[in-house]
CSV table of C-alpha atoms and ligand atoms in Angstrom, one decimal:
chain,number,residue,atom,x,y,z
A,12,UNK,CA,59.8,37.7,140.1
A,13,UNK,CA,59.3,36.6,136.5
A,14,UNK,CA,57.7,38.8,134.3
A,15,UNK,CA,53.5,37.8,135.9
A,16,UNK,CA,53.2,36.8,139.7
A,17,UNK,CA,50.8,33.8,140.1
A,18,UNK,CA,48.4,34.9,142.5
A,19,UNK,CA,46.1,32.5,144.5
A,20,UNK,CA,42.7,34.5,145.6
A,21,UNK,CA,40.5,33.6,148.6
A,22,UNK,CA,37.2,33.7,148.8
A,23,UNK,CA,34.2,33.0,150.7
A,24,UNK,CA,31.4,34.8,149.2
A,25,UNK,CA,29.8,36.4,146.1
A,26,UNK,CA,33.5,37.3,144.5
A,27,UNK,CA,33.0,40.8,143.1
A,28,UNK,CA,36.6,42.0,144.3
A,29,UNK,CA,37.6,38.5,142.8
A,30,UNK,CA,36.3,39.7,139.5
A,31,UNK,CA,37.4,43.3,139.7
A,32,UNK,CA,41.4,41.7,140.1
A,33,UNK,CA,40.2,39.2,137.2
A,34,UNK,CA,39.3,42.3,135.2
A,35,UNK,CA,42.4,43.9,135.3
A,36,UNK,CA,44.4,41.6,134.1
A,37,UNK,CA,43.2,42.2,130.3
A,38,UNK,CA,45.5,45.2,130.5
A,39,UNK,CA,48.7,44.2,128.7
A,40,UNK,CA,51.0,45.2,131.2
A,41,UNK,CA,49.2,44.0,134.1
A,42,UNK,CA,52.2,41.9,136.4
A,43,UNK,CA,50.2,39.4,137.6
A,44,UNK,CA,48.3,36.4,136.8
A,45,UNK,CA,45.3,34.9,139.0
A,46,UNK,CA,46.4,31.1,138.6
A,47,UNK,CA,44.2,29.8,141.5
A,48,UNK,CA,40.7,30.7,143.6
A,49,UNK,CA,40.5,28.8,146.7
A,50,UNK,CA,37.3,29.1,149.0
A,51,UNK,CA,36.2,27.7,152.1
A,52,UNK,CA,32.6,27.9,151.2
A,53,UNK,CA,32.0,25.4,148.7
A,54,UNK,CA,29.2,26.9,146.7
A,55,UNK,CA,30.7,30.8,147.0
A,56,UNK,CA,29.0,32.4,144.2
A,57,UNK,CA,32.8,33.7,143.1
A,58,UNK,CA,33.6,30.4,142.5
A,59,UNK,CA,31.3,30.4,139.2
A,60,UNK,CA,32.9,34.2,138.5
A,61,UNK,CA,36.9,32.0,138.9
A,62,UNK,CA,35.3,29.2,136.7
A,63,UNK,CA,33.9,31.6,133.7
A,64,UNK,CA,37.5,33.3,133.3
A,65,UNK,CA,39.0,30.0,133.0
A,66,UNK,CA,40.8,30.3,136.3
A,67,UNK,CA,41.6,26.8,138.6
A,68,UNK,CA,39.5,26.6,141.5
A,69,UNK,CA,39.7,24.6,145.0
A,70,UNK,CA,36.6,24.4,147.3
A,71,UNK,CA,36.7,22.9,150.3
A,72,UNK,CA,34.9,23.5,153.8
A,73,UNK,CA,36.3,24.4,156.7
A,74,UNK,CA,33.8,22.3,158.6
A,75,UNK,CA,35.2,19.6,161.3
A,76,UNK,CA,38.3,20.7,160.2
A,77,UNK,CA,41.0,22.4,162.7
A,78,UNK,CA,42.1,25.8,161.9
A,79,UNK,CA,46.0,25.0,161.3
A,80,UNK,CA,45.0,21.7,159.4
A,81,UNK,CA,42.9,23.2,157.3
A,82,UNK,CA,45.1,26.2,156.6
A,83,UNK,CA,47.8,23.6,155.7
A,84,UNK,CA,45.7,22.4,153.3
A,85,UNK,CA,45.0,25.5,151.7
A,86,UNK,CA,49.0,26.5,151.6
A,87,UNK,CA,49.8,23.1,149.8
A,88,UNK,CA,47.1,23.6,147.0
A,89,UNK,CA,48.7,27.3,146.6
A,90,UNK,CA,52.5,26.2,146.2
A,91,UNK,CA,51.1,23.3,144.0
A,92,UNK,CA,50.2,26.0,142.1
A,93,UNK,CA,53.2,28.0,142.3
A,94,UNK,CA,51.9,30.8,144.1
A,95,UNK,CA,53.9,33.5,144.7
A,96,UNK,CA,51.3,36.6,146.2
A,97,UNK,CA,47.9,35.5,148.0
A,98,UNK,CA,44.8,38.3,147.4
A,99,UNK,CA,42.3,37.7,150.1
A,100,UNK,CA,38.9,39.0,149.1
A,101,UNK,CA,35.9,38.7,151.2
A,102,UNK,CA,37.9,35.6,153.1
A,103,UNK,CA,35.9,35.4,156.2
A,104,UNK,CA,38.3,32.7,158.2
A,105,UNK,CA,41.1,34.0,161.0
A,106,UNK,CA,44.4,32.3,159.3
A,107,UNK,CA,46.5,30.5,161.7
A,108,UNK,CA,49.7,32.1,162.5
A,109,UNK,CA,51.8,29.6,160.7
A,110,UNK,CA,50.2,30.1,157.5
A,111,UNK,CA,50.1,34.0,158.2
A,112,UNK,CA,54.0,33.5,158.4
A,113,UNK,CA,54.5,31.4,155.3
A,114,UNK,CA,53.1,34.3,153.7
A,115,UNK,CA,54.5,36.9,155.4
A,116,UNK,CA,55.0,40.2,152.8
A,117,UNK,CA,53.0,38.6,149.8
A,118,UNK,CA,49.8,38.2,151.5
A,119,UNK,CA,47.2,41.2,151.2
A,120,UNK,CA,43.5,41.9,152.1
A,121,UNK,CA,41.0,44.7,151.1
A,122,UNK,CA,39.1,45.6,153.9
A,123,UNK,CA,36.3,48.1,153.8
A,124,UNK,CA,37.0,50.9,156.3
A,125,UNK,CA,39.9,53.6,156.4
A,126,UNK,CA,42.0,51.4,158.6
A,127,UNK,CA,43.1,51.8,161.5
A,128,UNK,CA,39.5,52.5,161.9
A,129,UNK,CA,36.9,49.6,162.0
A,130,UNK,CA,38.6,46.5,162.0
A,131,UNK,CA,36.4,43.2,162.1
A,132,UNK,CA,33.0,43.7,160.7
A,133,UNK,CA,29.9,46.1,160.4
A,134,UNK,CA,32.4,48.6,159.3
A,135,UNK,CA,29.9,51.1,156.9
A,136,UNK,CA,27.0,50.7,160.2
A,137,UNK,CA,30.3,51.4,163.2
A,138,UNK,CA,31.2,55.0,160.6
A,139,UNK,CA,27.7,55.9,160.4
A,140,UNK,CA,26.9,55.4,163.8
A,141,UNK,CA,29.9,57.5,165.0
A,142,UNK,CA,29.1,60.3,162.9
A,143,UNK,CA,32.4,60.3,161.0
A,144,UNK,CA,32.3,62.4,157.9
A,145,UNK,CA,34.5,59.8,155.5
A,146,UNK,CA,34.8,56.2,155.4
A,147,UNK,CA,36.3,54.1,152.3
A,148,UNK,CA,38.2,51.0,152.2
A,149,UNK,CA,42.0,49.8,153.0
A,150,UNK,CA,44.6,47.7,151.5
A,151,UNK,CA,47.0,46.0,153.7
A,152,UNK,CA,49.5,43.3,154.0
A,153,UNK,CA,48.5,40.3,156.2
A,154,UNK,CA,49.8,39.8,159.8
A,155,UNK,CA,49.2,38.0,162.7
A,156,UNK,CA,46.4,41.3,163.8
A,157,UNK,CA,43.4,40.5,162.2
A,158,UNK,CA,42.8,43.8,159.9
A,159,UNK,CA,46.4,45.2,161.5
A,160,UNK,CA,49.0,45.2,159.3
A,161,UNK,CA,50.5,47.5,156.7
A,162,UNK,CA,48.5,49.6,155.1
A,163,UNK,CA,49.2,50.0,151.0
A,164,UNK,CA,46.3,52.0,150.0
A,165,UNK,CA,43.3,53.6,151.0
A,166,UNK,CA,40.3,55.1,149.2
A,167,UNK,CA,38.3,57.9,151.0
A,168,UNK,CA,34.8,59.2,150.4
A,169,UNK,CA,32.6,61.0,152.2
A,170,UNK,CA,29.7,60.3,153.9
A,171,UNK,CA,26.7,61.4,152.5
A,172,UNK,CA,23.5,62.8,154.4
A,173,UNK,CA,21.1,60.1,154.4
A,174,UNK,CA,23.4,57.5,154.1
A,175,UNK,CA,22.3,53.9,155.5
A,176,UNK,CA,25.2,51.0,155.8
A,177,UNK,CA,23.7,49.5,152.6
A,178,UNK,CA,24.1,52.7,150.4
A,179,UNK,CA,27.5,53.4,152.1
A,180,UNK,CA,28.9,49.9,151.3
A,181,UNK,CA,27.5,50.2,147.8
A,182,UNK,CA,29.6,53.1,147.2
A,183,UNK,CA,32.7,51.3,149.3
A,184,UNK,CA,32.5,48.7,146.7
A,185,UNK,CA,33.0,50.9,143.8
A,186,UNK,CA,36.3,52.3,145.6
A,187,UNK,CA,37.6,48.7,146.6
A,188,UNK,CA,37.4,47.5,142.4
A,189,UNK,CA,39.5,50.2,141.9
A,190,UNK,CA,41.9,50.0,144.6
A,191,UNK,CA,42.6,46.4,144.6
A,192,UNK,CA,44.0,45.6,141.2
A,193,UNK,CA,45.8,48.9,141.5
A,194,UNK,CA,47.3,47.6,145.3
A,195,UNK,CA,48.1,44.3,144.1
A,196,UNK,CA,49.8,45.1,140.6
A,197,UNK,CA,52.0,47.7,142.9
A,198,UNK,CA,53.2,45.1,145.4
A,199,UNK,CA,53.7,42.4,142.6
A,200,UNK,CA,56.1,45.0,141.0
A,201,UNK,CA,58.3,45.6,144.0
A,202,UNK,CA,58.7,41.8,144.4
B,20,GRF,C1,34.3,43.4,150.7
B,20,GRF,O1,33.6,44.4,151.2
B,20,GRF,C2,35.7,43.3,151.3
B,20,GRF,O2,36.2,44.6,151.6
B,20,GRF,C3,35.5,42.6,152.5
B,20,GRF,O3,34.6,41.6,152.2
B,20,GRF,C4,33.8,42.0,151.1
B,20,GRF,C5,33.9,41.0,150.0
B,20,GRF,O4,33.0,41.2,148.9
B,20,GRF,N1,36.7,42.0,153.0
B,20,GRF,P1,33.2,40.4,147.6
B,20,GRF,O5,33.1,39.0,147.9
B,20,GRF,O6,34.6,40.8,147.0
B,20,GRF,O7,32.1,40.9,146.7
């Protein structure tokens, strides 16, 4: 691994865990480099967050498209841009199994619940509702199990009296800008 990873991130939304890994980097000894922000959604808010740092971008919808195919197009932009780690943040597409396995170790995903717990979505509402006492946000490497593989970190905090999914995930979100840059410069150093 030379001494930055290029890392591709992507998106499909507003980007704020996009900007919290962008963020980071102004550390001096931060090991990676984002080098490319792909989306599926075309006018993703984070797109504009990729732009203002200076970072590539490549937007193209999913639409009409079929899952593999488009996921092939995705992969090729990445190794045209000599991608070595993919961050997924807030990438709301299922990833085909081939591209899962082109990937397979240097593909991660922050996903807000203390997985295994609440995989999929309406995570903060699913804690809430069951009465749990802590919730927070995971880390993991991508597999084939949507929201199942490895998990590299975790953030815990409780859950406060009062608390509606809104406030919760506000308080999630805080977590997951600290977590991911953390998560991500760790597994870029073991590469
Ligand atoms: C985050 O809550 C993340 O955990 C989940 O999708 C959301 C993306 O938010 N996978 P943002 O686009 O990073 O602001």
């Amino acid at each position: 691994m030379p001494e930055q990873a290029r890392v591709g991130v992507l998106i499909s939304g507003r980007g704020s865990n996009l900007k919290a890994l962008i963020d980071a980097q102004a550390a001096a000894d931060c090991p990676y480099r984002i080098a490319l922000v792909v989306s599926n959604v075309e006018d993703a808010p984070g797109l504009d967050i990729a732009r203002e740092a200076g970072i590539a971008t490549f937007a193209k919808s999913h639409k009409g498209i079929d899952r593999a195919a488009f996921d092939a197009i995705v992969d090729a932009e990445l190794r045209a841009h000599g991608i070595e780690v993919v961050a997924l943040a807030g990438y709301m597409r299922k990833l085909s199994t081939g591209f899962v396995e082109g990937w397979t170790g240097r593909m991660l995903n922050i996903h807000p619940s203390l997985l295994p717990l609440y995989k999929g979505l309406d995570t903060h509402a699913r804690a809430i509702e069951a009465g749990d006492a802590t919730h927070g946000c995971s880390v993991h490497l991508v597999t084939a199990e949507l929201d199942g593989g490895p998990v590299l970190a975790q953030a815990e905090i409780p859950i406060l009296p009062g608390d509606t999914p809104d406030t919760l995930a506000a308080r999630v979100l805080v977590e997951e800008h600290r977590l991911y840059p953390l998560a991500l410069a760790e597994l870029v150093r073991t590469l």
